[in-house]
């Protein structure tokens, strides 16, 4: 029987968040694997399913998970929708797949949301860029000004593309109160701080230099979980390698009472 994480909601609700670029379940532990294992971006691998099973064991300990570089069910993944598979095997009652780059039966590049709470609304956003295929998911928990807003994003490799995409996210985030932006943002904390418009929309806390890439010898902080000033953070950490070229990043967030009420987490849990 799958054990699910219990919410800690008294006196202040705590949610455990995780973001992970799973690189379609490809095991990468050296730079030369980008060449020698590149075929796995096109063809199925017999061990990929076992890797997803091991990932799901880790994901069981979290309340809301943002996924990047998941496959939505194509030849290379053995026709397995990896977002659906991880949700089922990690015991998440709610999940959503955002298909960002549709290569038909060959590849289904996707973001994903796994959640123990039921979102009140989910919106898909196509991020601007010269090369299409980058997206952001916006999950709203609760209603009204104290709702919790979770954005899951995978930004472009190019500086110019990221600037446009951060401009776009700034417009979405600025009017909101309780906000989390998490994902593979493909930029360092210093690069985020240099984007004044995004910093004005979100105070970039708790940006710390937690190195997540490459997973076998982390040297760059490219994955982030960013919080609005109304949310408190504990236990921000990188997790052990889970086959991908990125390390998962996790944090516990504490919801203020009005947000907790809007989200609908009982105060007696």
mmCIF file of C-alpha atoms in Angstrom:
data_model
loop_
_atom_site.group_PDB
_atom_site.id
_atom_site.type_symbol
_atom_site.label_atom_id
_atom_site.label_comp_id
_atom_site.label_asym_id
_atom_site.label_seq_id
_atom_site.Cartn_x
_atom_site.Cartn_y
_atom_site.Cartn_z
ATOM 1 C CA UNK A 1 0.000 0.000 0.000
ATOM 2 C CA UNK A 2 1.404 3.384 -0.988
ATOM 3 C CA UNK A 3 2.151 5.691 1.919
ATOM 4 C CA UNK A 4 1.422 9.355 1.229
ATOM 5 C CA UNK A 5 2.882 12.292 3.045
ATOM 6 C CA UNK A 6 0.589 13.853 5.657
ATOM 7 C CA UNK A 7 0.165 17.625 5.604
ATOM 8 C CA UNK A 8 1.423 19.522 8.660
ATOM 9 C CA UNK A 9 -1.131 22.288 8.955
ATOM 10 C CA UNK A 10 -1.107 23.523 12.539
ATOM 11 C CA UNK A 11 -0.494 26.251 13.390
ATOM 12 C CA UNK A 12 1.012 27.064 9.972
ATOM 13 C CA UNK A 13 0.524 24.695 7.048
ATOM 14 C CA UNK A 14 3.673 23.204 5.572
ATOM 15 C CA UNK A 15 3.946 21.825 2.049
ATOM 16 C CA UNK A 16 6.903 19.889 0.700
ATOM 17 C CA UNK A 17 7.838 20.941 -2.847
ATOM 18 C CA UNK A 18 10.234 19.385 -5.332
ATOM 19 C CA UNK A 19 11.336 20.318 -8.845
ATOM 20 C CA UNK A 20 13.134 17.887 -11.122
ATOM 21 C CA UNK A 21 14.350 17.910 -14.719
ATOM 22 C CA UNK A 22 14.291 14.151 -15.254
ATOM 23 C CA UNK A 23 15.807 14.228 -18.767
ATOM 24 C CA UNK A 24 13.247 11.654 -20.010
ATOM 25 C CA UNK A 25 14.719 9.073 -17.627
ATOM 26 C CA UNK A 26 18.129 8.963 -19.303
ATOM 27 C CA UNK A 27 20.978 8.045 -16.960
ATOM 28 C CA UNK A 28 23.774 10.605 -17.311
ATOM 29 C CA UNK A 29 26.887 10.570 -15.128
ATOM 30 C CA UNK A 30 29.586 12.014 -17.392
ATOM 31 C CA UNK A 31 29.845 14.533 -20.219
ATOM 32 C CA UNK A 32 30.606 11.852 -22.796
ATOM 33 C CA UNK A 33 27.224 10.269 -22.070
ATOM 34 C CA UNK A 34 25.608 13.160 -23.975
ATOM 35 C CA UNK A 35 27.155 11.566 -27.050
ATOM 36 C CA UNK A 36 27.208 7.862 -26.237
ATOM 37 C CA UNK A 37 23.670 7.808 -24.819
ATOM 38 C CA UNK A 38 22.115 10.371 -27.139
ATOM 39 C CA UNK A 39 20.239 7.569 -28.908
ATOM 40 C CA UNK A 40 18.020 7.289 -25.819
ATOM 41 C CA UNK A 41 16.406 10.608 -26.786
ATOM 42 C CA UNK A 42 15.004 8.769 -29.826
ATOM 43 C CA UNK A 43 14.807 5.085 -28.892
ATOM 44 C CA UNK A 44 13.449 3.165 -25.893
ATOM 45 C CA UNK A 45 15.773 1.750 -23.249
ATOM 46 C CA UNK A 46 14.920 -1.414 -21.272
ATOM 47 C CA UNK A 47 16.020 0.114 -17.941
ATOM 48 C CA UNK A 48 14.039 3.339 -18.257
ATOM 49 C CA UNK A 49 10.993 1.873 -16.527
ATOM 50 C CA UNK A 50 13.078 0.771 -13.556
ATOM 51 C CA UNK A 51 14.489 4.297 -13.311
ATOM 52 C CA UNK A 52 10.974 5.736 -13.168
ATOM 53 C CA UNK A 53 10.138 3.289 -10.367
ATOM 54 C CA UNK A 54 13.125 4.495 -8.345
ATOM 55 C CA UNK A 55 12.179 8.123 -8.998
ATOM 56 C CA UNK A 56 8.640 7.481 -7.791
ATOM 57 C CA UNK A 57 9.957 6.179 -4.456
ATOM 58 C CA UNK A 58 11.656 9.534 -3.858
ATOM 59 C CA UNK A 59 8.667 11.584 -5.028
ATOM 60 C CA UNK A 60 6.376 9.882 -2.500
ATOM 61 C CA UNK A 61 7.763 12.149 0.219
ATOM 62 C CA UNK A 62 6.485 15.376 -1.371
ATOM 63 C CA UNK A 63 3.190 17.232 -1.695
ATOM 64 C CA UNK A 64 3.686 19.122 -4.978
ATOM 65 C CA UNK A 65 6.215 18.124 -7.650
ATOM 66 C CA UNK A 66 7.167 20.042 -10.796
ATOM 67 C CA UNK A 67 8.661 18.002 -13.640
ATOM 68 C CA UNK A 68 10.579 19.152 -16.686
ATOM 69 C CA UNK A 69 11.771 17.124 -19.678
ATOM 70 C CA UNK A 70 9.205 14.391 -19.136
ATOM 71 C CA UNK A 71 7.912 12.408 -22.093
ATOM 72 C CA UNK A 72 4.162 12.369 -22.618
ATOM 73 C CA UNK A 73 4.094 8.911 -24.210
ATOM 74 C CA UNK A 74 6.041 8.164 -27.392
ATOM 75 C CA UNK A 75 8.253 5.549 -28.986
ATOM 76 C CA UNK A 76 11.338 6.577 -27.007
ATOM 77 C CA UNK A 77 9.546 6.131 -23.667
ATOM 78 C CA UNK A 78 7.959 2.830 -24.663
ATOM 79 C CA UNK A 79 4.671 4.713 -25.161
ATOM 80 C CA UNK A 80 4.594 5.461 -21.435
ATOM 81 C CA UNK A 81 3.345 8.860 -20.331
ATOM 82 C CA UNK A 82 5.979 9.540 -17.696
ATOM 83 C CA UNK A 83 3.885 12.145 -15.861
ATOM 84 C CA UNK A 84 0.990 9.693 -15.539
ATOM 85 C CA UNK A 85 3.340 6.869 -14.555
ATOM 86 C CA UNK A 86 5.100 8.802 -11.795
ATOM 87 C CA UNK A 87 1.793 10.115 -10.432
ATOM 88 C CA UNK A 88 0.349 6.621 -10.252
ATOM 89 C CA UNK A 89 3.394 4.939 -8.724
ATOM 90 C CA UNK A 90 4.138 7.732 -6.246
ATOM 91 C CA UNK A 91 0.493 7.901 -5.128
ATOM 92 C CA UNK A 92 -0.422 11.406 -6.313
ATOM 93 C CA UNK A 93 -4.197 11.797 -6.777
ATOM 94 C CA UNK A 94 -3.826 14.828 -9.067
ATOM 95 C CA UNK A 95 -1.483 15.335 -12.004
ATOM 96 C CA UNK A 96 -1.249 17.313 -15.211
ATOM 97 C CA UNK A 97 0.918 17.113 -18.322
ATOM 98 C CA UNK A 98 1.795 20.130 -20.456
ATOM 99 C CA UNK A 99 2.917 19.109 -23.953
ATOM 100 C CA UNK A 100 5.390 21.744 -25.120
ATOM 101 C CA UNK A 101 7.020 20.175 -28.172
ATOM 102 C CA UNK A 102 5.036 17.572 -30.077
ATOM 103 C CA UNK A 103 7.168 15.354 -32.294
ATOM 104 C CA UNK A 104 4.372 12.865 -32.794
ATOM 105 C CA UNK A 105 5.148 9.247 -32.037
ATOM 106 C CA UNK A 106 8.876 10.030 -31.711
ATOM 107 C CA UNK A 107 8.841 12.393 -28.717
ATOM 108 C CA UNK A 108 6.409 14.299 -26.512
ATOM 109 C CA UNK A 109 8.445 16.931 -24.649
ATOM 110 C CA UNK A 110 6.461 17.927 -21.564
ATOM 111 C CA UNK A 111 6.316 19.649 -18.201
ATOM 112 C CA UNK A 112 4.364 17.953 -15.450
ATOM 113 C CA UNK A 113 2.609 18.625 -12.156
ATOM 114 C CA UNK A 114 2.076 16.003 -9.439
ATOM 115 C CA UNK A 115 -0.047 17.115 -6.500
ATOM 116 C CA UNK A 116 -1.676 15.772 -3.360
ATOM 117 C CA UNK A 117 -3.858 18.875 -3.191
ATOM 118 C CA UNK A 118 -6.529 19.445 -5.826
ATOM 119 C CA UNK A 119 -5.750 22.573 -7.889
ATOM 120 C CA UNK A 120 -8.690 24.913 -8.352
ATOM 121 C CA UNK A 121 -7.404 25.823 -11.823
ATOM 122 C CA UNK A 122 -4.494 24.957 -14.125
ATOM 123 C CA UNK A 123 -3.375 27.156 -17.010
ATOM 124 C CA UNK A 124 -0.820 26.428 -19.716
ATOM 125 C CA UNK A 125 1.457 29.165 -21.021
ATOM 126 C CA UNK A 126 3.531 29.000 -24.195
ATOM 127 C CA UNK A 127 6.658 30.954 -23.449
ATOM 128 C CA UNK A 128 7.989 33.314 -26.130
ATOM 129 C CA UNK A 129 11.167 32.428 -27.952
ATOM 130 C CA UNK A 130 12.778 32.040 -31.349
ATOM 131 C CA UNK A 131 12.566 28.265 -31.054
ATOM 132 C CA UNK A 132 9.084 27.122 -29.944
ATOM 133 C CA UNK A 133 8.685 24.424 -27.336
ATOM 134 C CA UNK A 134 9.166 26.091 -23.943
ATOM 135 C CA UNK A 135 6.266 26.325 -21.543
ATOM 136 C CA UNK A 136 5.071 27.104 -18.043
ATOM 137 C CA UNK A 137 2.287 25.559 -15.989
ATOM 138 C CA UNK A 138 0.296 27.710 -13.575
ATOM 139 C CA UNK A 139 -1.574 25.805 -10.864
ATOM 140 C CA UNK A 140 -3.831 27.821 -8.555
ATOM 141 C CA UNK A 141 -4.801 26.351 -5.192
ATOM 142 C CA UNK A 142 -7.854 28.001 -3.698
ATOM 143 C CA UNK A 143 -9.632 31.177 -4.735
ATOM 144 C CA UNK A 144 -9.376 34.865 -4.060
ATOM 145 C CA UNK A 145 -6.374 37.070 -3.226
ATOM 146 C CA UNK A 146 -4.916 34.549 -0.767
ATOM 147 C CA UNK A 147 -4.824 31.603 -3.171
ATOM 148 C CA UNK A 148 -1.501 29.804 -3.625
ATOM 149 C CA UNK A 149 -0.010 30.012 -7.120
ATOM 150 C CA UNK A 150 2.560 27.460 -8.316
ATOM 151 C CA UNK A 151 4.407 28.060 -11.598
ATOM 152 C CA UNK A 152 6.447 25.243 -13.148
ATOM 153 C CA UNK A 153 8.741 26.448 -15.910
ATOM 154 C CA UNK A 154 11.518 25.263 -18.212
ATOM 155 C CA UNK A 155 13.319 28.228 -19.738
ATOM 156 C CA UNK A 156 15.436 28.567 -22.864
ATOM 157 C CA UNK A 157 19.159 27.928 -23.160
ATOM 158 C CA UNK A 158 19.825 31.261 -24.865
ATOM 159 C CA UNK A 159 20.170 34.453 -22.840
ATOM 160 C CA UNK A 160 17.933 36.394 -25.217
ATOM 161 C CA UNK A 161 15.212 33.765 -25.019
ATOM 162 C CA UNK A 162 15.342 33.650 -21.212
ATOM 163 C CA UNK A 163 15.034 37.425 -20.936
ATOM 164 C CA UNK A 164 11.836 37.365 -22.997
ATOM 165 C CA UNK A 165 10.491 34.435 -20.989
ATOM 166 C CA UNK A 166 11.279 36.063 -17.637
ATOM 167 C CA UNK A 167 9.522 39.205 -18.900
ATOM 168 C CA UNK A 168 6.483 37.053 -19.688
ATOM 169 C CA UNK A 169 6.529 35.365 -16.265
ATOM 170 C CA UNK A 170 6.912 38.750 -14.573
ATOM 171 C CA UNK A 171 3.580 39.873 -16.046
ATOM 172 C CA UNK A 172 1.871 36.755 -14.671
ATOM 173 C CA UNK A 173 3.436 36.879 -11.228
ATOM 174 C CA UNK A 174 3.314 40.611 -10.430
ATOM 175 C CA UNK A 175 -0.417 40.855 -9.463
ATOM 176 C CA UNK A 176 -0.324 37.733 -7.248
ATOM 177 C CA UNK A 177 0.338 37.481 -3.526
ATOM 178 C CA UNK A 178 1.426 33.918 -2.596
ATOM 179 C CA UNK A 179 3.638 32.634 -5.403
ATOM 180 C CA UNK A 180 6.127 29.849 -6.089
ATOM 181 C CA UNK A 181 8.128 29.706 -9.330
ATOM 182 C CA UNK A 182 10.106 26.514 -9.718
ATOM 183 C CA UNK A 183 11.846 24.579 -12.437
ATOM 184 C CA UNK A 184 14.891 24.379 -14.655
ATOM 185 C CA UNK A 185 15.373 28.080 -15.348
ATOM 186 C CA UNK A 186 18.700 27.536 -17.137
ATOM 187 C CA UNK A 187 20.268 30.503 -15.373
ATOM 188 C CA UNK A 188 22.268 31.179 -12.237
ATOM 189 C CA UNK A 189 21.114 33.274 -9.248
ATOM 190 C CA UNK A 190 23.352 36.092 -10.488
ATOM 191 C CA UNK A 191 21.616 36.039 -13.876
ATOM 192 C CA UNK A 192 18.214 36.079 -12.191
ATOM 193 C CA UNK A 193 19.195 39.048 -10.037
ATOM 194 C CA UNK A 194 20.281 40.945 -13.133
ATOM 195 C CA UNK A 195 16.723 40.799 -14.510
ATOM 196 C CA UNK A 196 15.191 43.802 -12.734
ATOM 197 C CA UNK A 197 11.663 43.245 -13.988
ATOM 198 C CA UNK A 198 11.496 39.699 -12.667
ATOM 199 C CA UNK A 199 13.076 40.758 -9.355
ATOM 200 C CA UNK A 200 10.373 43.408 -8.989
ATOM 201 C CA UNK A 201 7.635 40.845 -9.580
ATOM 202 C CA UNK A 202 9.164 38.218 -7.270
ATOM 203 C CA UNK A 203 11.782 38.963 -4.589
ATOM 204 C CA UNK A 204 13.814 35.850 -5.512
ATOM 205 C CA UNK A 205 13.846 34.337 -2.079
ATOM 206 C CA UNK A 206 15.328 32.042 -1.002
ATOM 207 C CA UNK A 207 17.806 32.194 -3.896
ATOM 208 C CA UNK A 208 20.904 30.371 -2.717
ATOM 209 C CA UNK A 209 23.757 28.827 -4.587
ATOM 210 C CA UNK A 210 22.584 25.223 -4.548
ATOM 211 C CA UNK A 211 24.458 23.553 -7.351
ATOM 212 C CA UNK A 212 22.285 21.230 -9.433
ATOM 213 C CA UNK A 213 24.070 20.819 -12.773
ATOM 214 C CA UNK A 214 25.710 18.640 -13.937
ATOM 215 C CA UNK A 215 24.395 16.039 -11.531
ATOM 216 C CA UNK A 216 27.615 13.993 -11.325
ATOM 217 C CA UNK A 217 29.794 17.012 -10.464
ATOM 218 C CA UNK A 218 27.507 19.994 -9.742
ATOM 219 C CA UNK A 219 29.035 23.337 -10.672
ATOM 220 C CA UNK A 220 26.059 25.515 -11.635
ATOM 221 C CA UNK A 221 22.812 26.499 -9.915
ATOM 222 C CA UNK A 222 20.322 26.221 -12.785
ATOM 223 C CA UNK A 223 17.298 24.765 -10.967
ATOM 224 C CA UNK A 224 15.350 26.993 -8.590
ATOM 225 C CA UNK A 225 12.391 27.201 -6.222
ATOM 226 C CA UNK A 226 11.587 30.903 -5.755
ATOM 227 C CA UNK A 227 9.059 32.202 -3.224
ATOM 228 C CA UNK A 228 7.126 35.398 -2.677
ATOM 229 C CA UNK A 229 7.827 37.272 0.573
ATOM 230 C CA UNK A 230 4.616 35.931 2.161
ATOM 231 C CA UNK A 231 5.927 32.342 2.179
ATOM 232 C CA UNK A 232 8.579 31.012 4.525
ATOM 233 C CA UNK A 233 11.061 28.327 3.500
ATOM 234 C CA UNK A 234 12.789 25.530 5.382
ATOM 235 C CA UNK A 235 15.121 22.721 4.351
ATOM 236 C CA UNK A 236 16.052 23.989 0.909
ATOM 237 C CA UNK A 237 18.269 21.223 -0.452
ATOM 238 C CA UNK A 238 19.481 19.319 -3.468
ATOM 239 C CA UNK A 239 18.782 15.599 -3.462
ATOM 240 C CA UNK A 240 20.973 12.716 -4.538
ATOM 241 C CA UNK A 241 21.338 11.951 -8.222
ATOM 242 C CA UNK A 242 18.294 10.318 -9.840
ATOM 243 C CA UNK A 243 19.844 9.366 -13.210
ATOM 244 C CA UNK A 244 19.196 12.731 -14.908
ATOM 245 C CA UNK A 245 21.861 15.321 -15.711
ATOM 246 C CA UNK A 246 20.104 17.609 -13.199
ATOM 247 C CA UNK A 247 19.720 17.082 -9.460
ATOM 248 C CA UNK A 248 16.261 17.431 -7.880
ATOM 249 C CA UNK A 249 15.734 20.498 -5.701
ATOM 250 C CA UNK A 250 13.370 20.464 -2.704
ATOM 251 C CA UNK A 251 12.027 22.849 -0.063
ATOM 252 C CA UNK A 252 9.415 22.965 2.689
ATOM 253 C CA UNK A 253 7.191 26.047 2.518
ATOM 254 C CA UNK A 254 5.022 27.429 5.316
ATOM 255 C CA UNK A 255 1.692 28.983 4.320
ATOM 256 C CA UNK A 256 0.370 31.954 6.311
ATOM 257 C CA UNK A 257 -3.042 31.367 7.919
ATOM 258 C CA UNK A 258 -5.080 33.264 5.305
ATOM 259 C CA UNK A 259 -3.426 31.337 2.475
ATOM 260 C CA UNK A 260 -3.909 28.089 4.361
ATOM 261 C CA UNK A 261 -7.614 28.904 4.687
ATOM 262 C CA UNK A 262 -7.934 29.816 0.997
ATOM 263 C CA UNK A 263 -6.206 26.615 -0.076
ATOM 264 C CA UNK A 264 -8.551 24.611 2.130
ATOM 265 C CA UNK A 265 -6.098 22.755 4.356
ATOM 266 C CA UNK A 266 -7.864 21.979 7.662
ATOM 267 C CA UNK A 267 -6.132 23.619 10.610
ATOM 268 C CA UNK A 268 -6.563 20.528 12.791
ATOM 269 C CA UNK A 269 -4.434 18.180 10.598
#
